[in-house]
Amino acid sequence: MYAKAPAGQTGRGHIITCTIEHKAVLDPCKRLQKEGFDVTFIDPPKDGVVTAKMVEEVMRPDTILVTLMWANNEIGTINEIEAIGKLCKSKNVLFHTDATQWVGKMPTNVETAGVDLLSWSGHKIYGPKGIGALYVRRQRPRVRLQALMDGGGQERGFRSGTHNITGIVGFGKACEIAKQEMENDAIRLGKLRKKLEQGVLSQLDTCAVNGHADKRLPHITNISFGFVEGEGLMMAVKNIACSSGSACTSASLEPSYVLKSIGVGDDLAHSSLRLSLGKWTTEEQVDYAIGEIVKAVKKLRVMSPLYDMHKEGIDLSKVEWAHH
Amino acid sequence: MAYGPKIIDHYENPRNVGNFGTGESMKADKRIGVGLVGAPECGDVMQLCIKVDPSTGRIEDAKFKTFGCGSAIASSSLATEWLKGKDLEGAEAIKNTDIVQELSLPPVKIHCSVLAEDAIKAAIADYKRKNGIPVEDHDHDHAKA
């Protein structure tokens, strides 16, 4: 929604984004495509990190907007935001970042990051649901936006309507608390995440953490477990709140488009869990999660014909599967 | 996914998990039929093995292994229960709609029951082929290992 093209450019110009953005950016970009804008979707490499070089390679004289997330919501990888910001500035291209996973977790400075537009939301930082914010640069350059809705001129005319006071106050307080606590939280959660990953990976074969090993947020991990299916796995770890790389709970039954985009095969994309740690996650809970996940994967592998074939030395990619 | 109690029961206490040996040893045994259906990239693979008593022509034992969601595991677990004691004709008569009804599968999971029916047919076809019994063509839904 916030990825609306700058005013006065309707239907003309080039926009750069990437294939693993959240739908909140992908869908507006697709709409803008229909309205006549040219959109390039960068396909990130296996580590999931979009670099300034990748952006530069697809930039054109008519590029008007680059919109790239600061960090990915499924795999936690962090894009080269500062370098991309510099690049955009040097080319006079507006730069928007969806920083929903970043703000409140890591220090954010729109000046050093060279960001012109930055969006984030309350519910990801322990604030109220249903409220978000868009930072809009007022000088060097002054960003002009089309109104999101008309009717009263509130919020400087960008978004008319009576202010959601409780949401705004709650969101503000959440930002204040996050600023005080995020540094310690990040250190603590980074250690716990490492423990979680090592605990699982050391006890199970054919598992892998998806995305870049270091360039990622401290509180998110996404692990593929070969030869077990994500939804079945989620059922087996029902006391752990997690989501599957496979969006089986939706009607689509499609595996995660993020994992597919970074080259995780369809089979492993179906076999992935996204786990996140929060402010109130304890070491005991992490130990419990490790135990439950290992137990569940082992149980499901006893049931998995693919694990048998793997152990018998059959190359699963060479099997002629019946696609249904 | 909100599942009914029967799916949960089969998922948590799956019946007849296993097989009758390695892929090679099962291939060599004429009493055994193996059906392998689905594909890893679709998120479901079922292996259903039947052991037929040559003197009675009845399925004396059935085992399954499934890579898939809770419904896929439950559908194949139920299939093995139903197969035991049936002759081939009776086994071939099992329809996916029977499985849907018994387990109360949600609409989005009906393909799991289709896969289970395919696995039953594929296992029977494999047994028949080994024993020189004419087989109707089910090759299109049968994976080759």
Tab-separated table of C-alpha atoms in Angstrom:
chain	number	residue	atom	x	y	z
A	1	MET	CA	0.000	0.000	0.000
A	2	TYR	CA	2.821	2.391	0.884
A	3	ALA	CA	4.673	1.491	-2.293
A	4	LYS	CA	2.474	3.868	-4.250
A	5	ALA	CA	4.389	5.612	-6.934
A	6	PRO	CA	5.300	9.233	-6.343
A	7	ALA	CA	2.660	11.671	-7.482
A	8	GLY	CA	2.840	13.017	-10.968
A	9	GLN	CA	4.345	9.862	-12.400
A	10	THR	CA	1.146	7.961	-13.065
A	11	GLY	CA	1.651	5.190	-15.515
A	12	ARG	CA	5.181	6.112	-16.500
A	13	GLY	CA	8.462	4.972	-15.132
A	14	HIS	CA	10.345	2.010	-13.799
A	15	ILE	CA	10.169	0.483	-10.321
A	16	ILE	CA	12.629	-1.990	-8.790
A	17	THR	CA	11.659	-4.494	-6.125
A	18	CYS	CA	12.421	-8.137	-5.455
A	19	THR	CA	10.625	-11.478	-5.556
A	20	ILE	CA	10.876	-12.191	-1.810
A	21	GLU	CA	9.184	-9.008	-0.624
A	22	HIS	CA	6.124	-9.298	1.564
A	23	LYS	CA	2.807	-9.367	-0.304
A	24	ALA	CA	2.186	-5.872	1.116
A	25	VAL	CA	4.792	-4.666	-1.390
A	26	LEU	CA	4.502	-7.312	-4.111
A	27	ASP	CA	0.783	-6.850	-4.634
A	28	PRO	CA	0.890	-3.034	-4.967
A	29	CYS	CA	3.827	-3.437	-7.380
A	30	LYS	CA	1.749	-5.828	-9.457
A	31	ARG	CA	-1.110	-3.356	-9.437
A	32	LEU	CA	1.239	-0.571	-10.582
A	33	GLN	CA	2.385	-2.879	-13.355
A	34	LYS	CA	-1.221	-3.103	-14.522
A	35	GLU	CA	-1.481	0.691	-14.356
A	36	GLY	CA	1.362	0.964	-16.821
A	37	PHE	CA	4.529	1.115	-14.721
A	38	ASP	CA	7.428	-1.115	-15.578
A	39	VAL	CA	8.465	-3.244	-12.601
A	40	THR	CA	11.650	-5.288	-12.265
A	41	PHE	CA	11.539	-8.049	-9.659
A	42	ILE	CA	15.096	-8.907	-8.624
A	43	ASP	CA	15.559	-12.623	-8.037
A	44	PRO	CA	17.836	-12.835	-4.997
A	45	PRO	CA	20.590	-15.447	-4.795
A	46	LYS	CA	20.501	-18.479	-2.533
A	47	ASP	CA	21.593	-16.475	0.519
A	48	GLY	CA	18.531	-14.237	0.121
A	49	VAL	CA	20.483	-10.961	0.353
A	50	VAL	CA	19.804	-8.207	-2.198
A	51	THR	CA	22.955	-6.140	-2.797
A	52	ALA	CA	23.496	-2.652	-4.228
A	53	LYS	CA	25.226	-4.269	-7.198
A	54	MET	CA	22.099	-6.243	-8.054
A	55	VAL	CA	20.033	-3.065	-7.907
A	56	GLU	CA	22.549	-1.107	-10.005
A	57	GLU	CA	22.476	-3.783	-12.700
A	58	VAL	CA	18.749	-3.345	-13.284
A	59	MET	CA	18.567	0.412	-12.755
A	60	ARG	CA	17.507	2.507	-15.783
A	61	PRO	CA	17.359	6.218	-16.608
A	62	ASP	CA	13.596	6.095	-16.084
A	63	THR	CA	13.748	4.306	-12.704
A	64	ILE	CA	11.625	6.323	-10.244
A	65	LEU	CA	11.420	4.081	-7.196
A	66	VAL	CA	13.312	1.260	-5.511
A	67	THR	CA	11.343	-0.624	-2.873
A	68	LEU	CA	13.196	-3.319	-0.955
A	69	MET	CA	12.590	-4.711	2.505
A	70	TRP	CA	15.173	-4.050	5.173
A	71	ALA	CA	14.962	-7.627	6.423
A	72	ASN	CA	12.937	-10.573	5.213
A	73	ASN	CA	10.015	-11.799	7.275
A	74	GLU	CA	10.381	-15.511	6.477
A	75	ILE	CA	14.126	-16.060	6.570
A	76	GLY	CA	15.326	-12.962	8.437
A	77	THR	CA	18.015	-12.030	5.909
A	78	ILE	CA	19.137	-8.397	5.798
A	79	ASN	CA	19.496	-6.525	2.517
A	80	GLU	CA	22.340	-4.065	1.821
A	81	ILE	CA	20.115	-1.136	2.687
A	82	GLU	CA	22.772	1.528	3.291
A	83	ALA	CA	24.619	0.785	0.055
A	84	ILE	CA	21.337	0.662	-1.874
A	85	GLY	CA	20.339	3.975	-0.267
A	86	LYS	CA	23.596	5.542	-1.418
A	87	LEU	CA	23.099	4.213	-4.916
A	88	CYS	CA	19.556	5.563	-5.099
A	89	LYS	CA	20.662	8.963	-3.850
A	90	SER	CA	23.409	9.155	-6.468
A	91	LYS	CA	20.871	8.380	-9.197
A	92	ASN	CA	18.095	10.592	-7.794
A	93	VAL	CA	15.799	7.631	-7.368
A	94	LEU	CA	13.396	7.421	-4.434
A	95	PHE	CA	14.031	4.572	-2.026
A	96	HIS	CA	11.301	2.932	0.029
A	97	THR	CA	11.977	0.168	2.504
A	98	ASP	CA	9.504	-2.121	4.214
A	99	ALA	CA	11.198	-2.195	7.611
A	100	THR	CA	8.465	-4.088	9.435
A	101	GLN	CA	10.854	-6.794	10.627
A	102	TRP	CA	13.682	-4.377	11.326
A	103	VAL	CA	12.377	-1.380	13.268
A	104	GLY	CA	12.237	-2.021	16.990
A	105	LYS	CA	14.654	-4.920	16.660
A	106	MET	CA	17.694	-3.132	15.270
A	107	PRO	CA	18.821	0.521	15.286
A	108	THR	CA	17.204	2.467	12.465
A	109	ASN	CA	18.498	5.719	11.039
A	110	VAL	CA	16.901	7.006	7.846
A	111	GLU	CA	19.821	9.416	7.278
A	112	THR	CA	22.654	6.880	7.327
A	113	ALA	CA	20.472	4.387	5.489
A	114	GLY	CA	19.616	6.898	2.773
A	115	VAL	CA	15.964	5.982	2.956
A	116	ASP	CA	13.261	8.322	1.621
A	117	LEU	CA	10.236	6.275	2.635
A	118	LEU	CA	10.119	3.725	5.428
A	119	SER	CA	7.137	1.712	6.598
A	120	TRP	CA	6.630	-0.438	9.668
A	121	SER	CA	3.814	-1.631	11.884
A	122	GLY	CA	2.835	-1.745	15.528
A	123	HIS	CA	2.070	-5.416	16.031
A	124	LYS	CA	5.606	-6.538	15.192
A	125	ILE	CA	7.087	-4.535	18.044
A	126	TYR	CA	4.634	-5.544	20.776
A	127	GLY	CA	2.395	-2.586	19.998
A	128	PRO	CA	-1.266	-2.601	19.018
A	129	LYS	CA	-2.506	-4.353	15.885
A	130	GLY	CA	-3.991	-2.358	13.044
A	131	ILE	CA	-1.594	0.555	13.131
A	132	GLY	CA	1.424	1.274	11.004
A	133	ALA	CA	3.604	4.205	10.111
A	134	LEU	CA	5.186	5.630	7.006
A	135	TYR	CA	8.198	7.873	7.295
A	136	VAL	CA	8.220	10.405	4.449
A	137	ARG	CA	11.348	12.481	3.809
A	138	ARG	CA	10.583	16.194	3.754
A	139	GLN	CA	13.791	17.553	2.300
A	140	ARG	CA	16.667	16.459	0.098
A	141	PRO	CA	14.576	15.281	-1.630
A	142	ARG	CA	11.092	16.292	-0.639
A	143	VAL	CA	8.912	13.271	-1.329
A	144	ARG	CA	5.472	14.060	-2.686
A	145	LEU	CA	2.845	11.383	-2.398
A	146	GLN	CA	-0.618	10.870	-3.715
A	147	ALA	CA	-3.240	10.759	-0.988
A	148	LEU	CA	-4.103	7.245	0.094
A	149	MET	CA	-7.674	8.403	0.684
A	150	ASP	CA	-9.436	11.721	0.502
A	151	GLY	CA	-11.873	13.319	2.874
A	152	GLY	CA	-10.809	15.786	5.529
A	153	GLY	CA	-7.122	16.332	4.999
A	154	GLN	CA	-5.832	14.643	8.154
A	155	GLU	CA	-2.219	13.442	8.291
A	156	ARG	CA	-1.156	16.276	6.015
A	157	GLY	CA	-3.687	15.170	3.463
A	158	PHE	CA	-2.024	11.794	2.857
A	159	ARG	CA	-4.553	9.760	4.738
A	160	SER	CA	-7.802	11.411	5.649
A	161	GLY	CA	-9.916	10.077	8.455
A	162	THR	CA	-10.207	10.469	12.211
A	163	HIS	CA	-6.958	9.597	13.919
A	164	ASN	CA	-6.743	6.244	15.674
A	165	ILE	CA	-5.591	7.826	18.941
A	166	THR	CA	-5.300	4.671	21.042
A	167	GLY	CA	-3.400	2.985	18.242
A	168	ILE	CA	-1.074	5.935	17.772
A	169	VAL	CA	-0.329	6.292	21.495
A	170	GLY	CA	0.207	2.549	21.904
A	171	PHE	CA	2.424	2.385	18.853
A	172	GLY	CA	4.462	5.332	20.111
A	173	LYS	CA	4.930	3.716	23.499
A	174	ALA	CA	5.937	0.437	21.837
A	175	CYS	CA	8.608	2.287	19.858
A	176	GLU	CA	9.866	3.949	23.028
A	177	ILE	CA	10.150	0.645	24.891
A	178	ALA	CA	11.729	-1.042	21.887
A	179	LYS	CA	14.394	1.633	21.733
A	180	GLN	CA	15.305	1.001	25.361
A	181	GLU	CA	15.294	-2.774	25.210
A	182	MET	CA	16.186	-3.833	21.699
A	183	GLU	CA	19.934	-3.862	22.118
A	184	ASN	CA	19.864	-6.327	25.016
A	185	ASP	CA	17.071	-8.301	23.381
A	186	ALA	CA	19.044	-8.670	20.161
A	187	ILE	CA	22.088	-10.027	21.999
A	188	ARG	CA	20.021	-12.445	24.065
A	189	LEU	CA	17.860	-13.648	21.163
A	190	GLY	CA	20.851	-14.043	18.865
A	191	LYS	CA	22.379	-16.461	21.383
A	192	LEU	CA	19.113	-18.341	21.809
A	193	ARG	CA	18.595	-18.618	18.061
A	194	LYS	CA	22.091	-20.007	17.668
A	195	LYS	CA	21.353	-22.531	20.402
A	196	LEU	CA	18.089	-23.502	18.718
A	197	GLU	CA	19.712	-24.004	15.337
A	198	GLN	CA	22.716	-25.889	16.694
A	199	GLY	CA	20.541	-28.005	18.960
A	200	VAL	CA	18.401	-29.139	16.053
A	201	LEU	CA	21.122	-29.464	13.431
A	202	SER	CA	23.483	-31.415	15.675
A	203	GLN	CA	20.878	-34.110	16.293
A	204	LEU	CA	19.424	-34.500	12.810
A	205	ASP	CA	20.979	-35.200	9.429
A	206	THR	CA	19.887	-33.532	6.177
A	207	CYS	CA	18.724	-30.246	7.714
A	208	ALA	CA	19.732	-26.740	6.733
A	209	VAL	CA	19.134	-23.187	7.832
A	210	ASN	CA	17.800	-21.153	4.904
A	211	GLY	CA	19.317	-17.823	3.943
A	212	HIS	CA	22.602	-16.087	4.710
A	213	ALA	CA	24.495	-17.449	7.723
A	214	ASP	CA	25.315	-14.054	9.278
A	215	LYS	CA	23.456	-11.287	7.467
A	216	ARG	CA	20.184	-11.895	9.234
A	217	LEU	CA	18.046	-10.840	12.150
A	218	PRO	CA	18.754	-12.333	15.566
A	219	HIS	CA	15.223	-13.545	16.198
A	220	ILE	CA	14.154	-15.407	13.046
A	221	THR	CA	15.228	-18.764	11.706
A	222	ASN	CA	13.947	-20.900	8.891
A	223	ILE	CA	15.056	-24.514	8.795
A	224	SER	CA	14.465	-27.167	6.138
A	225	PHE	CA	14.166	-30.748	7.317
A	226	GLY	CA	14.714	-33.167	4.457
A	227	PHE	CA	12.162	-35.950	3.924
A	228	VAL	CA	9.442	-34.646	6.244
A	229	GLU	CA	6.566	-32.439	5.176
A	230	GLY	CA	6.042	-29.068	6.827
A	231	GLU	CA	2.383	-29.295	7.736
A	232	GLY	CA	2.796	-32.800	9.141
A	233	LEU	CA	5.726	-31.463	11.144
A	234	MET	CA	3.701	-28.542	12.459
A	235	MET	CA	1.046	-30.960	13.689
A	236	ALA	CA	3.705	-32.927	15.538
A	237	VAL	CA	5.073	-29.837	17.296
A	238	LYS	CA	1.662	-28.477	18.145
A	239	ASN	CA	2.858	-26.887	21.390
A	240	ILE	CA	5.261	-24.674	19.483
A	241	ALA	CA	3.882	-21.679	17.613
A	242	CYS	CA	5.585	-21.814	14.258
A	243	SER	CA	4.699	-21.615	10.617
A	244	SER	CA	5.518	-23.930	7.791
A	245	GLY	CA	7.467	-23.049	4.699
A	246	SER	CA	4.591	-24.783	3.075
A	247	ALA	CA	1.484	-22.646	3.274
A	248	CYS	CA	-0.663	-25.745	3.639
A	249	THR	CA	-3.050	-24.037	5.989
A	250	SER	CA	-4.149	-21.830	3.134
A	251	ALA	CA	-6.220	-23.052	0.243
A	252	SER	CA	-3.321	-22.817	-2.176
A	253	LEU	CA	-1.156	-25.695	-0.844
A	254	GLU	CA	1.758	-23.897	-2.406
A	255	PRO	CA	5.157	-23.991	-0.747
A	256	SER	CA	6.669	-20.675	0.353
A	257	TYR	CA	7.381	-18.360	-2.585
A	258	VAL	CA	10.261	-16.885	-0.615
A	259	LEU	CA	12.030	-20.235	-0.273
A	260	LYS	CA	11.307	-21.080	-3.907
A	261	SER	CA	12.731	-17.726	-5.020
A	262	ILE	CA	16.034	-18.300	-3.230
A	263	GLY	CA	16.399	-21.675	-4.910
A	264	VAL	CA	15.236	-24.024	-2.175
A	265	GLY	CA	13.755	-26.923	-4.152
A	266	ASP	CA	10.004	-27.494	-4.002
A	267	ASP	CA	10.566	-30.637	-1.955
A	268	LEU	CA	12.559	-28.834	0.758
A	269	ALA	CA	10.329	-25.764	0.581
A	270	HIS	CA	7.524	-28.104	1.631
A	271	SER	CA	9.731	-29.299	4.494
A	272	SER	CA	10.508	-26.084	6.295
A	273	LEU	CA	9.658	-24.437	9.570
A	274	ARG	CA	9.892	-20.742	10.326
A	275	LEU	CA	10.570	-20.131	13.995
A	276	SER	CA	10.850	-16.788	15.695
A	277	LEU	CA	12.002	-15.813	19.144
A	278	GLY	CA	10.520	-12.948	21.093
A	279	LYS	CA	11.111	-10.748	24.058
A	280	TRP	CA	9.601	-13.312	26.386
A	281	THR	CA	11.166	-16.458	24.929
A	282	THR	CA	13.228	-18.237	27.588
A	283	GLU	CA	16.139	-20.646	27.339
A	284	GLU	CA	13.923	-23.388	28.802
A	285	GLN	CA	11.435	-22.844	25.972
A	286	VAL	CA	14.220	-23.100	23.422
A	287	ASP	CA	15.401	-26.366	25.003
A	288	TYR	CA	11.835	-27.643	24.900
A	289	ALA	CA	11.474	-26.635	21.244
A	290	ILE	CA	14.707	-28.396	20.300
A	291	GLY	CA	13.497	-31.587	21.994
A	292	GLU	CA	10.056	-31.465	20.385
A	293	ILE	CA	11.341	-30.715	16.897
A	294	VAL	CA	13.985	-33.456	16.994
A	295	LYS	CA	11.444	-35.967	18.308
A	296	ALA	CA	8.901	-34.993	15.646
A	297	VAL	CA	11.326	-35.135	12.728
A	298	LYS	CA	12.585	-38.547	13.857
A	299	LYS	CA	9.031	-39.845	14.188
A	300	LEU	CA	8.022	-38.556	10.766
A	301	ARG	CA	11.176	-39.921	9.156
A	302	VAL	CA	10.302	-43.409	10.395
A	303	MET	CA	7.092	-42.880	8.418
A	304	SER	CA	8.753	-41.280	5.383
A	305	PRO	CA	9.304	-43.383	2.244
A	306	LEU	CA	11.683	-40.671	1.027
A	307	TYR	CA	13.977	-41.091	4.020
A	308	ASP	CA	14.145	-44.853	3.329
A	309	MET	CA	15.014	-44.218	-0.300
A	310	HIS	CA	17.645	-41.683	0.749
A	311	LYS	CA	19.201	-44.227	3.121
A	312	GLU	CA	19.160	-46.873	0.384
A	313	GLY	CA	21.214	-44.476	-1.730
A	314	ILE	CA	18.477	-43.638	-4.234
A	315	ASP	CA	18.842	-40.178	-5.768
A	316	LEU	CA	15.365	-38.706	-5.280
A	317	SER	CA	15.890	-36.162	-8.039
A	318	LYS	CA	16.300	-39.041	-10.526
A	319	VAL	CA	13.093	-40.808	-9.556
A	320	GLU	CA	10.308	-40.509	-12.107
A	321	TRP	CA	7.573	-39.137	-9.856
A	322	ALA	CA	3.959	-39.163	-10.826
A	323	HIS	CA	2.822	-35.544	-10.643
A	324	HIS	CA	-0.709	-35.176	-9.569
B	1	MET	CA	-5.937	-26.631	9.727
B	2	ALA	CA	-8.770	-27.792	11.955
B	3	TYR	CA	-8.887	-31.572	11.765
B	4	GLY	CA	-11.492	-33.953	13.096
B	5	PRO	CA	-10.694	-36.478	15.841
B	6	LYS	CA	-10.259	-39.423	13.439
B	7	ILE	CA	-7.550	-37.691	11.433
B	8	ILE	CA	-5.771	-36.678	14.629
B	9	ASP	CA	-5.995	-40.229	15.954
B	10	HIS	CA	-4.524	-41.773	12.791
B	11	TYR	CA	-1.863	-39.084	12.657
B	12	GLU	CA	-0.816	-39.507	16.276
B	13	ASN	CA	-1.148	-43.286	16.343
B	14	PRO	CA	-0.582	-44.346	12.758
B	15	ARG	CA	-1.464	-48.000	12.062
B	16	ASN	CA	0.814	-50.321	10.148
B	17	VAL	CA	3.771	-48.040	9.516
B	18	GLY	CA	6.519	-49.817	7.643
B	19	ASN	CA	7.221	-52.062	4.686
B	20	PHE	CA	8.252	-55.663	4.058
B	21	GLY	CA	11.969	-55.097	3.486
B	22	THR	CA	14.111	-52.953	1.255
B	23	GLY	CA	12.975	-51.798	-2.172
B	24	GLU	CA	15.041	-54.567	-3.769
B	25	SER	CA	13.898	-57.389	-1.499
B	26	MET	CA	10.242	-56.403	-1.943
B	27	LYS	CA	10.695	-56.369	-5.707
B	28	ALA	CA	11.956	-59.937	-5.571
B	29	ASP	CA	9.058	-61.260	-3.455
B	30	LYS	CA	6.083	-62.303	-5.579
B	31	ARG	CA	3.635	-62.122	-2.666
B	32	ILE	CA	4.271	-58.399	-2.272
B	33	GLY	CA	2.845	-55.490	-4.203
B	34	VAL	CA	4.190	-51.973	-3.767
B	35	GLY	CA	2.493	-48.752	-4.813
B	36	LEU	CA	4.467	-45.519	-4.758
B	37	VAL	CA	2.497	-42.419	-5.702
B	38	GLY	CA	2.844	-38.641	-5.460
B	39	ALA	CA	5.923	-36.454	-5.731
B	40	PRO	CA	8.130	-34.696	-3.160
B	41	GLU	CA	7.668	-31.294	-4.826
B	42	CYS	CA	3.905	-31.662	-4.489
B	43	GLY	CA	4.342	-32.282	-0.784
B	44	ASP	CA	2.937	-35.830	-0.743
B	45	VAL	CA	4.486	-39.226	-1.416
B	46	MET	CA	2.776	-42.457	-0.339
B	47	GLN	CA	4.231	-45.926	-0.365
B	48	LEU	CA	1.703	-48.667	0.220
B	49	CYS	CA	2.810	-52.319	0.465
B	50	ILE	CA	0.481	-55.308	0.435
B	51	LYS	CA	1.340	-58.924	1.176
B	52	VAL	CA	-1.022	-61.426	-0.425
B	53	ASP	CA	-1.546	-64.953	0.873
B	54	PRO	CA	-1.192	-67.061	-2.291
B	55	SER	CA	-3.420	-69.845	-0.953
B	56	THR	CA	-6.429	-67.595	-0.244
B	57	GLY	CA	-5.735	-64.642	-2.544
B	58	ARG	CA	-6.414	-62.337	0.360
B	59	ILE	CA	-4.290	-59.451	1.588
B	60	GLU	CA	-2.809	-60.788	4.814
B	61	ASP	CA	-0.858	-57.683	5.702
B	62	ALA	CA	-0.518	-54.075	4.588
B	63	LYS	CA	2.001	-51.392	5.497
B	64	PHE	CA	2.470	-47.766	4.592
B	65	LYS	CA	4.994	-44.985	4.668
B	66	THR	CA	3.932	-41.463	3.825
B	67	PHE	CA	5.691	-38.149	3.360
B	68	GLY	CA	2.932	-35.611	3.688
B	69	CYS	CA	0.554	-33.653	5.819
B	70	GLY	CA	-1.631	-35.029	8.595
B	71	SER	CA	-4.440	-35.903	6.168
B	72	ALA	CA	-2.116	-37.799	3.864
B	73	ILE	CA	-0.745	-39.810	6.781
B	74	ALA	CA	-4.243	-40.484	8.130
B	75	SER	CA	-5.597	-41.492	4.693
B	76	SER	CA	-2.846	-44.038	4.109
B	77	SER	CA	-3.015	-45.345	7.670
B	78	LEU	CA	-6.755	-45.918	7.252
B	79	ALA	CA	-6.179	-47.563	3.876
B	80	THR	CA	-3.893	-50.201	5.431
B	81	GLU	CA	-6.541	-51.029	8.026
B	82	TRP	CA	-9.173	-51.493	5.356
B	83	LEU	CA	-6.928	-53.543	3.086
B	84	LYS	CA	-6.155	-56.265	5.590
B	85	GLY	CA	-8.275	-59.344	5.003
B	86	LYS	CA	-9.725	-58.154	1.699
B	87	ASP	CA	-9.307	-60.003	-1.592
B	88	LEU	CA	-7.954	-58.003	-4.514
B	89	GLU	CA	-11.390	-57.259	-5.879
B	90	GLY	CA	-12.548	-55.922	-2.539
B	91	ALA	CA	-9.398	-53.849	-2.216
B	92	GLU	CA	-9.876	-52.376	-5.662
B	93	ALA	CA	-13.371	-51.330	-4.690
B	94	ILE	CA	-12.115	-48.917	-2.003
B	95	LYS	CA	-12.926	-45.426	-3.205
B	96	ASN	CA	-11.383	-42.149	-2.155
B	97	THR	CA	-14.841	-40.890	-1.221
B	98	ASP	CA	-15.053	-43.661	1.400
B	99	ILE	CA	-11.871	-42.307	2.961
B	100	VAL	CA	-13.140	-38.713	2.808
B	101	GLN	CA	-16.298	-39.761	4.603
B	102	GLU	CA	-14.644	-41.910	7.260
B	103	LEU	CA	-12.042	-39.294	8.186
B	104	SER	CA	-14.202	-36.199	7.524
B	105	LEU	CA	-11.419	-34.760	5.384
B	106	PRO	CA	-11.760	-31.020	4.739
B	107	PRO	CA	-12.348	-30.127	1.062
B	108	VAL	CA	-8.828	-28.767	0.611
B	109	LYS	CA	-7.457	-32.192	1.610
B	110	ILE	CA	-9.506	-34.393	-0.705
B	111	HIS	CA	-6.449	-34.961	-2.885
B	112	CYS	CA	-4.937	-36.941	0.020
B	113	SER	CA	-7.727	-39.495	-0.294
B	114	VAL	CA	-7.272	-39.582	-4.076
B	115	LEU	CA	-3.611	-40.307	-3.515
B	116	ALA	CA	-4.466	-43.120	-1.086
B	117	GLU	CA	-6.801	-44.697	-3.658
B	118	ASP	CA	-4.072	-44.353	-6.290
B	119	ALA	CA	-1.613	-46.040	-3.915
B	120	ILE	CA	-3.980	-48.969	-3.334
B	121	LYS	CA	-4.501	-49.427	-7.099
B	122	ALA	CA	-0.772	-49.110	-7.764
B	123	ALA	CA	0.099	-51.725	-5.120
B	124	ILE	CA	-2.472	-54.164	-6.524
B	125	ALA	CA	-1.267	-53.531	-10.078
B	126	ASP	CA	2.314	-54.212	-8.989
B	127	TYR	CA	1.276	-57.487	-7.356
B	128	LYS	CA	-0.698	-58.538	-10.438
B	129	ARG	CA	2.142	-57.716	-12.793
B	130	LYS	CA	4.532	-59.844	-10.769
B	131	ASN	CA	2.126	-62.754	-10.841
B	132	GLY	CA	1.148	-62.547	-14.503
B	133	ILE	CA	-2.396	-61.364	-13.832
B	134	PRO	CA	-3.682	-58.895	-16.477
B	135	VAL	CA	-3.642	-55.320	-15.175
B	136	GLU	CA	-5.796	-52.394	-16.163
B	137	ASP	CA	-3.643	-49.426	-17.044
B	138	HIS	CA	-2.894	-47.398	-13.929
B	139	ASP	CA	0.598	-46.439	-15.009
B	140	HIS	CA	-0.234	-42.784	-15.199
B	141	ASP	CA	-0.568	-42.492	-11.448
B	142	HIS	CA	2.352	-44.669	-10.503
B	143	ALA	CA	5.818	-43.409	-9.699
B	144	LYS	CA	8.780	-45.541	-10.769
B	145	ALA	CA	11.646	-45.828	-8.332
